[in-house]
Short mmCIF file of C-alpha atoms and ligand atoms in Angstrom, two decimals:
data_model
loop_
_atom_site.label_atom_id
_atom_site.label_comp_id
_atom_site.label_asym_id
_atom_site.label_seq_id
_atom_site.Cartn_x
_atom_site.Cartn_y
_atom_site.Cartn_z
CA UNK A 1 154.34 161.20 237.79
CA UNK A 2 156.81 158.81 236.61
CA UNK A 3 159.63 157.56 239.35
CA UNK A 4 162.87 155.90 238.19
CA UNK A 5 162.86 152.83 239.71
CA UNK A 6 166.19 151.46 240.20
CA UNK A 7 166.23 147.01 240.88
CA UNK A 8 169.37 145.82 242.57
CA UNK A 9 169.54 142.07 243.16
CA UNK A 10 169.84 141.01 246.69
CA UNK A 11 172.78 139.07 247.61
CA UNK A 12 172.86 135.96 248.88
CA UNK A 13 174.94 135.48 252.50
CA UNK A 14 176.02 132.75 255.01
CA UNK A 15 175.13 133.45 258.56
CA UNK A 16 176.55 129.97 259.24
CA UNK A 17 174.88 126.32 260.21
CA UNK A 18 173.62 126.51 256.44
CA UNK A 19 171.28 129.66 257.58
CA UNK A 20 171.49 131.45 254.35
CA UNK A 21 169.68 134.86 253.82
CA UNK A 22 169.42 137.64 250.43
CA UNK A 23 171.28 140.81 251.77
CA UNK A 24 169.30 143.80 250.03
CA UNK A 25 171.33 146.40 252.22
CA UNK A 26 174.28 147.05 251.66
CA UNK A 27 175.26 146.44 248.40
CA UNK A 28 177.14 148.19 245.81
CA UNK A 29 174.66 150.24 243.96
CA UNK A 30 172.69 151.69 247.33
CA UNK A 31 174.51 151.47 251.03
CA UNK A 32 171.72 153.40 252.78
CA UNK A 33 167.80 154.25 252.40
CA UNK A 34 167.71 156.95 254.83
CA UNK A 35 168.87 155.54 257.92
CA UNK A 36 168.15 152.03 257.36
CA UNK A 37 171.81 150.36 256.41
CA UNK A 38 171.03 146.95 256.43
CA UNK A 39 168.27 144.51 255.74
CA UNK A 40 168.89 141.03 255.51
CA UNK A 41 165.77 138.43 254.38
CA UNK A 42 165.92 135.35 256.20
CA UNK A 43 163.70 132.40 255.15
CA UNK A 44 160.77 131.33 254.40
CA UNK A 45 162.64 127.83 255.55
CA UNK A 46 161.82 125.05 257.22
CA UNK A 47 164.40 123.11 259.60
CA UNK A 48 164.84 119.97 261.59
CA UNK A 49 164.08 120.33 265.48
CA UNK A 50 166.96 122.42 266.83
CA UNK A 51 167.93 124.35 263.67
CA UNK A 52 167.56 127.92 261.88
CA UNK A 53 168.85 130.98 263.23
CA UNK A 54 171.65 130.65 266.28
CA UNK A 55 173.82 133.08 266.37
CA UNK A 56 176.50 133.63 269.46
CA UNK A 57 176.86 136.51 271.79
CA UNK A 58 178.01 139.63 269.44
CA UNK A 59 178.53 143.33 270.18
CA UNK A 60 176.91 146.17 268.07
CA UNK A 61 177.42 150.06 268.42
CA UNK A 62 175.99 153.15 266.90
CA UNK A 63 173.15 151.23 265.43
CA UNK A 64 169.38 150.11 266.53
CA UNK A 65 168.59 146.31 265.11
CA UNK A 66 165.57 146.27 264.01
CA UNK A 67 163.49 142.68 263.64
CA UNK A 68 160.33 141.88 261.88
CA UNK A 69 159.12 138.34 262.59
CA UNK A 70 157.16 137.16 260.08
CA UNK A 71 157.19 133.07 261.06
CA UNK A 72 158.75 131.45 263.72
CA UNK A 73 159.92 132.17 267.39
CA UNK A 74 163.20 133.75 268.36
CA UNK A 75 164.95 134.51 271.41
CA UNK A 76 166.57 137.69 272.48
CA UNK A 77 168.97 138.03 274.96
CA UNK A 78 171.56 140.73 275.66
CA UNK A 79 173.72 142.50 278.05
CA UNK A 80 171.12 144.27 279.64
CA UNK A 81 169.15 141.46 280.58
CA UNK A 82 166.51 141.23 278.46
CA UNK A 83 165.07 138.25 277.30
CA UNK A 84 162.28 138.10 274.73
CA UNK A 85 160.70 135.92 272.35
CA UNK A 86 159.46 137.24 269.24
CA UNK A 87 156.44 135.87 267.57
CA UNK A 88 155.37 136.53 264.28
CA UNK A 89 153.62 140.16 263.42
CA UNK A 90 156.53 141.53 266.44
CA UNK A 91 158.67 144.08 266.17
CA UNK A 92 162.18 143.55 268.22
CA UNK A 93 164.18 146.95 268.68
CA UNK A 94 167.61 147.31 270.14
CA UNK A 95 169.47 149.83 270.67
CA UNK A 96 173.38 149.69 270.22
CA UNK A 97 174.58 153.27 270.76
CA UNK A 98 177.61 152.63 273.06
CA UNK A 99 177.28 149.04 273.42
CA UNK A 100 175.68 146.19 273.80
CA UNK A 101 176.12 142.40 273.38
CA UNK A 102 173.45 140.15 272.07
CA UNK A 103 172.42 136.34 271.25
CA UNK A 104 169.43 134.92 268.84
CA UNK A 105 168.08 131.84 268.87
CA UNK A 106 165.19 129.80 266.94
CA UNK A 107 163.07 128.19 269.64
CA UNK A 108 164.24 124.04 270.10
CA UNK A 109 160.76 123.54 269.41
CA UNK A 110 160.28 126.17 266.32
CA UNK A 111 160.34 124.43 262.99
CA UNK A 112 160.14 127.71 260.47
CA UNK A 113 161.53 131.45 260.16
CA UNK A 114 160.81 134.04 257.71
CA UNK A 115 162.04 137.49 259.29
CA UNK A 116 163.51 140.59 257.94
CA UNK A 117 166.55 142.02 260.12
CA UNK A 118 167.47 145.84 259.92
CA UNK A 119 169.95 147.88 261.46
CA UNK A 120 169.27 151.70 261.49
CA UNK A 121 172.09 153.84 261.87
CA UNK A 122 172.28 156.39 264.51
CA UNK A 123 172.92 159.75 264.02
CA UNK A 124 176.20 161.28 265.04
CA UNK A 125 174.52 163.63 268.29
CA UNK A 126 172.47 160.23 269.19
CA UNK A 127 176.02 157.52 268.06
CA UNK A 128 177.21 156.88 271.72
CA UNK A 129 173.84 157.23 273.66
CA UNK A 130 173.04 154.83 276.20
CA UNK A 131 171.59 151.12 274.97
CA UNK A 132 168.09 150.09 275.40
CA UNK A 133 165.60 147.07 274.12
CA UNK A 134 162.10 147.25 273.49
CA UNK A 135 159.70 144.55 272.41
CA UNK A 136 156.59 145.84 270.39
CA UNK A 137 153.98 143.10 270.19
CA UNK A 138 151.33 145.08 269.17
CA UNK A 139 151.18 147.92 265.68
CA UNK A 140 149.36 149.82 263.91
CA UNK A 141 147.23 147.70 261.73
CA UNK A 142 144.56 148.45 258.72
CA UNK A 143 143.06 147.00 255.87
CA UNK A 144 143.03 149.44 252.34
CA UNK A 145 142.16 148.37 248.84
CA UNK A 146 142.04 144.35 249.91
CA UNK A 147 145.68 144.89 251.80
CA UNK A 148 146.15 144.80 255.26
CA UNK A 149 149.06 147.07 256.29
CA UNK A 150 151.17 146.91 259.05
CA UNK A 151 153.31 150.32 260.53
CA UNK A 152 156.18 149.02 261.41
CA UNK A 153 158.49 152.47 262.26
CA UNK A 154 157.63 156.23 261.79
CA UNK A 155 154.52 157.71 261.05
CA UNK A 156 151.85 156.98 258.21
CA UNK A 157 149.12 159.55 258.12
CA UNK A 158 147.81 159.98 261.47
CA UNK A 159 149.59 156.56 262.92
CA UNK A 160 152.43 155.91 264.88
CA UNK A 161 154.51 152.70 265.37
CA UNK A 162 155.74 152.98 268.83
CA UNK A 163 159.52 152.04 268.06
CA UNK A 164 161.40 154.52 269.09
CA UNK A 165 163.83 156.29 266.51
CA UNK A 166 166.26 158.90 266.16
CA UNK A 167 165.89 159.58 262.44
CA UNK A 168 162.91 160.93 260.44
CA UNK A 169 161.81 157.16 258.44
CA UNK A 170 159.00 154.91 258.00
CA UNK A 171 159.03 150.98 258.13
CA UNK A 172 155.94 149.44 256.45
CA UNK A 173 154.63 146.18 255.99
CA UNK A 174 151.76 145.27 252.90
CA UNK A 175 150.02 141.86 252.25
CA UNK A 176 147.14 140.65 250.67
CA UNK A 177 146.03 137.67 249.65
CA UNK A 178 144.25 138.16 246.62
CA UNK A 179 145.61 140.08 243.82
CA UNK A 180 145.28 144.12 244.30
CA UNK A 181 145.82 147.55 243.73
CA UNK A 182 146.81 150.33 246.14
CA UNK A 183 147.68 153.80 245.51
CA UNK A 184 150.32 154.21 248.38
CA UNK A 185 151.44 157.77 249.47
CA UNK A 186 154.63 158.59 250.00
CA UNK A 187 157.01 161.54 251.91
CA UNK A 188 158.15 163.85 248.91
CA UNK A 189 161.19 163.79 250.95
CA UNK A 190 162.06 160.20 251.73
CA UNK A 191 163.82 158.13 249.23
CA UNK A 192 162.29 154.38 249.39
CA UNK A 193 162.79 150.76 249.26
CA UNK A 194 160.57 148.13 248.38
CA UNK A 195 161.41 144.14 248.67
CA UNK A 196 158.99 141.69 247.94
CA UNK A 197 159.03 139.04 251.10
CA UNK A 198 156.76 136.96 249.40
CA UNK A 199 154.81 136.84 245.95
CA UNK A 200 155.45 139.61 243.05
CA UNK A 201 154.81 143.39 242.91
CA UNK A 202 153.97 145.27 239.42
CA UNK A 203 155.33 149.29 239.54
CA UNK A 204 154.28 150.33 235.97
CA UNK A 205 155.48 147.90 233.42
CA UNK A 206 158.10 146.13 235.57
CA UNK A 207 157.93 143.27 237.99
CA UNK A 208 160.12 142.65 241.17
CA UNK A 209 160.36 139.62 243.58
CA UNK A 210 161.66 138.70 246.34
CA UNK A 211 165.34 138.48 244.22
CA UNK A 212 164.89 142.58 242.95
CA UNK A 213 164.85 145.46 245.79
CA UNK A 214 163.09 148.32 244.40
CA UNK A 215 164.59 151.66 244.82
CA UNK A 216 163.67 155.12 244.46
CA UNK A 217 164.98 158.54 245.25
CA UNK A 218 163.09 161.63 246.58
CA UNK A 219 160.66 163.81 244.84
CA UNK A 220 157.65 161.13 244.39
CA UNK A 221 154.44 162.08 246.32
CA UNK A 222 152.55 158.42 245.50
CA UNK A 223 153.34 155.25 244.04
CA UNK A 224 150.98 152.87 242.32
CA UNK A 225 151.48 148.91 243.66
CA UNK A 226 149.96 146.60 242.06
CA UNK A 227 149.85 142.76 244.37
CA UNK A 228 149.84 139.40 243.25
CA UNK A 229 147.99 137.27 245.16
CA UNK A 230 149.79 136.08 248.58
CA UNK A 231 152.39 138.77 248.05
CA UNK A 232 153.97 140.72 251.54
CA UNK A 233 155.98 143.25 250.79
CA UNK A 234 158.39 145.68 252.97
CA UNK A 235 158.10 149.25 252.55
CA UNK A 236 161.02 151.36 254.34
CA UNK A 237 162.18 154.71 253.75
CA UNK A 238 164.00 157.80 255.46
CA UNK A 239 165.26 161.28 254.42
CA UNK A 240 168.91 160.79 253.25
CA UNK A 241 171.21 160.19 255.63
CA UNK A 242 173.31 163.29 256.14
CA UNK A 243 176.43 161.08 255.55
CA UNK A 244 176.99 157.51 254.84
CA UNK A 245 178.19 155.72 257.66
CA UNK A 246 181.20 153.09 258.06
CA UNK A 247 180.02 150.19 258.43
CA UNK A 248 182.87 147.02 259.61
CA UNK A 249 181.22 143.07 261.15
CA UNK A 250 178.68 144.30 263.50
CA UNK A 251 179.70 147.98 264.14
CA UNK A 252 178.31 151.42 262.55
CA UNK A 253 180.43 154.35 263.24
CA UNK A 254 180.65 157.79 262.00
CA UNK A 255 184.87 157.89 262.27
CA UNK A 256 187.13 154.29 261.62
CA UNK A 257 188.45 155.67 265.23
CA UNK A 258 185.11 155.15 266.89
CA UNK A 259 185.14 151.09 264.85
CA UNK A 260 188.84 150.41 265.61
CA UNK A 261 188.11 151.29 269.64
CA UNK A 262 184.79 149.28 269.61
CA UNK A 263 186.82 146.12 267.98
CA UNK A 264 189.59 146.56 270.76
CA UNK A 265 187.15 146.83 273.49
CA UNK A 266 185.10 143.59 272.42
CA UNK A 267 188.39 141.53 271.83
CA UNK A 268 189.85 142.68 275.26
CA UNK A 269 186.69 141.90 276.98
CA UNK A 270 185.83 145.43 278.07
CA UNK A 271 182.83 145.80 280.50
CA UNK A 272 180.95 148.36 277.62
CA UNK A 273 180.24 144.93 276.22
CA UNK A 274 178.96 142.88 278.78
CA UNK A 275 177.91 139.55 279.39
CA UNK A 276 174.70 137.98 277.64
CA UNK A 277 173.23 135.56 280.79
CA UNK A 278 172.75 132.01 278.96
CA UNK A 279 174.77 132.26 276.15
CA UNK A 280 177.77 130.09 275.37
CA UNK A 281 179.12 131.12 271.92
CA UNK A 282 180.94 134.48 271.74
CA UNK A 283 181.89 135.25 267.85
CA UNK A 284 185.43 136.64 267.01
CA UNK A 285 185.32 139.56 265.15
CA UNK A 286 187.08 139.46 261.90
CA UNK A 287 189.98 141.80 261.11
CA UNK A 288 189.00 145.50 260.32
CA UNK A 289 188.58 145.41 256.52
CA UNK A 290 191.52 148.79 256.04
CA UNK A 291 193.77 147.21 257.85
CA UNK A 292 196.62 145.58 256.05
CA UNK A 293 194.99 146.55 252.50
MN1 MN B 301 173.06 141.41 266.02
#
């Protein structure tokens, strides 16, 4: 079977204090892979004692953010009072739905990151449910064809990742140190994503990095990868999302009403955004990107 693969450069973006990170989701050619609507690559970097990734007390809604630590330590905090570090081969998941405020912070004492950061969108029925947090320190893990995979989210065969979802999609992470081969299966009904995190990936005659996202719609039952040596790549995928969502700073929403209300509520200081314990920074949200255009 041969899949049109479609490469679409990742672009680059400022989360601020010189943290830069390659923005594979959303850009211009592919807003959405299933529910996933966002992945930003941060890293591999290395920083001086007290920097890389510090970002102030921000709301989300109608989303779950989805982090895969790869190097490094970060702190969680949010609204509901969780506080967690992440350590590399972790999986953070929050869930938004109606609100909830949160902070992230590289350890004083951390001197690397390399993470991906997802959001998923939620569906409308699930949009406005009530917010939760889980920490997953422990996945599925297995070695095939000199690769050791890691479920990240949804189901592969007969495993589960224990993240809790609200859309039919899979979350995957492959690495192998020495070069290799693996004949991956894949949902017939799932369109995919593939970014190198580290090293290079052969599909057929063409080669993708970590600068080239590798996209592909439904319809293909297996896909060929072949590895360079020390390559890690992500895997996600989902059944189409029904519709695309709006998407405005830190909110998803399925109506500009539902985005416009959430922006009024965090700039008034509404208690459906509440207070993250610890944190001193709050960030302002930019104005909504309709209005006045
Ligand atoms: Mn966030």
């Amino acid at each position: 079977m041969s899949t049109r693969i479609e490469r679409i450069e990742p672009r680059e973006a400022d989360l601020g204090e010189g943290m830069r990170v390659r923005r594979a989701l959303p850009t211009r050619q592919r807003r959405m892979i299933g529910a996933w609507c966002f992945l930003d690559h941060a890293g591999p970097v290395e920083f001086a004692p007290g920097g890389g990734m510090h970002v102030g007390a921000h709301p989300h809604i109608t989303l779950q953010t989805f982090t895969w630590l790869i190097d490094g330590e970060v702190l969680h905090r949010d609204s509901l009072g969780n506080e967690q570090v992440i350590r590399p081969g972790q999986v953070n998941l929050m869930t938004a739905g109606h609100g909830i405020v949160h902070t992230e912070d590289s350890l004083p004492e951390a001197r690397r990151l390399h993470a991906a950061q997802l959001w998923i969108a939620l569906p409308p029925d699930q949009a406005d449910c009530p917010p939760a947090f889980e920490h997953h320190p422990v996945l599925p893990q297995w070695e095939q064809d000199g690769c050791t995979l890691t479920l990240l989210a949804g189901h592969h065969g007969q495993r589960q990742s224990p993240a809790r979802l609200h859309s039919p999609l899979i979350g995957l992470d492959i690495c192998c140190r020495s070069a290799a081969e693996l004949d991956l299966p894949l949902d017939p009904s799932f369109e995919y994503g593939i970014l190198p995190l580290e090293g290079s990936l052969h599909i057929g005659e063409e080669t993708f990095d970590s600068t080239a996202f590798a996209c592909f719609d439904p319809g293909t039952d297996s896909i060929r990868l072949q590895l360079a040596a020390d390559t890690r790549l992500l895997v996600i995928g989902g059944v189409p999302f029904a519709q695309p969502v709006l998407m405005a700073w830190n909110f998803v929403g399925h109506s500009r009403e539902a985005i416009v209300a959430a922006q009024n509520d965090w700039e008034t200081g509404n208690p459906r955004f509440g207070p993250v314990e610890g944190s001193t920074r709050r960030l302002v949200a930019p104005p909504l990107p309709w209005i006045g255009s």
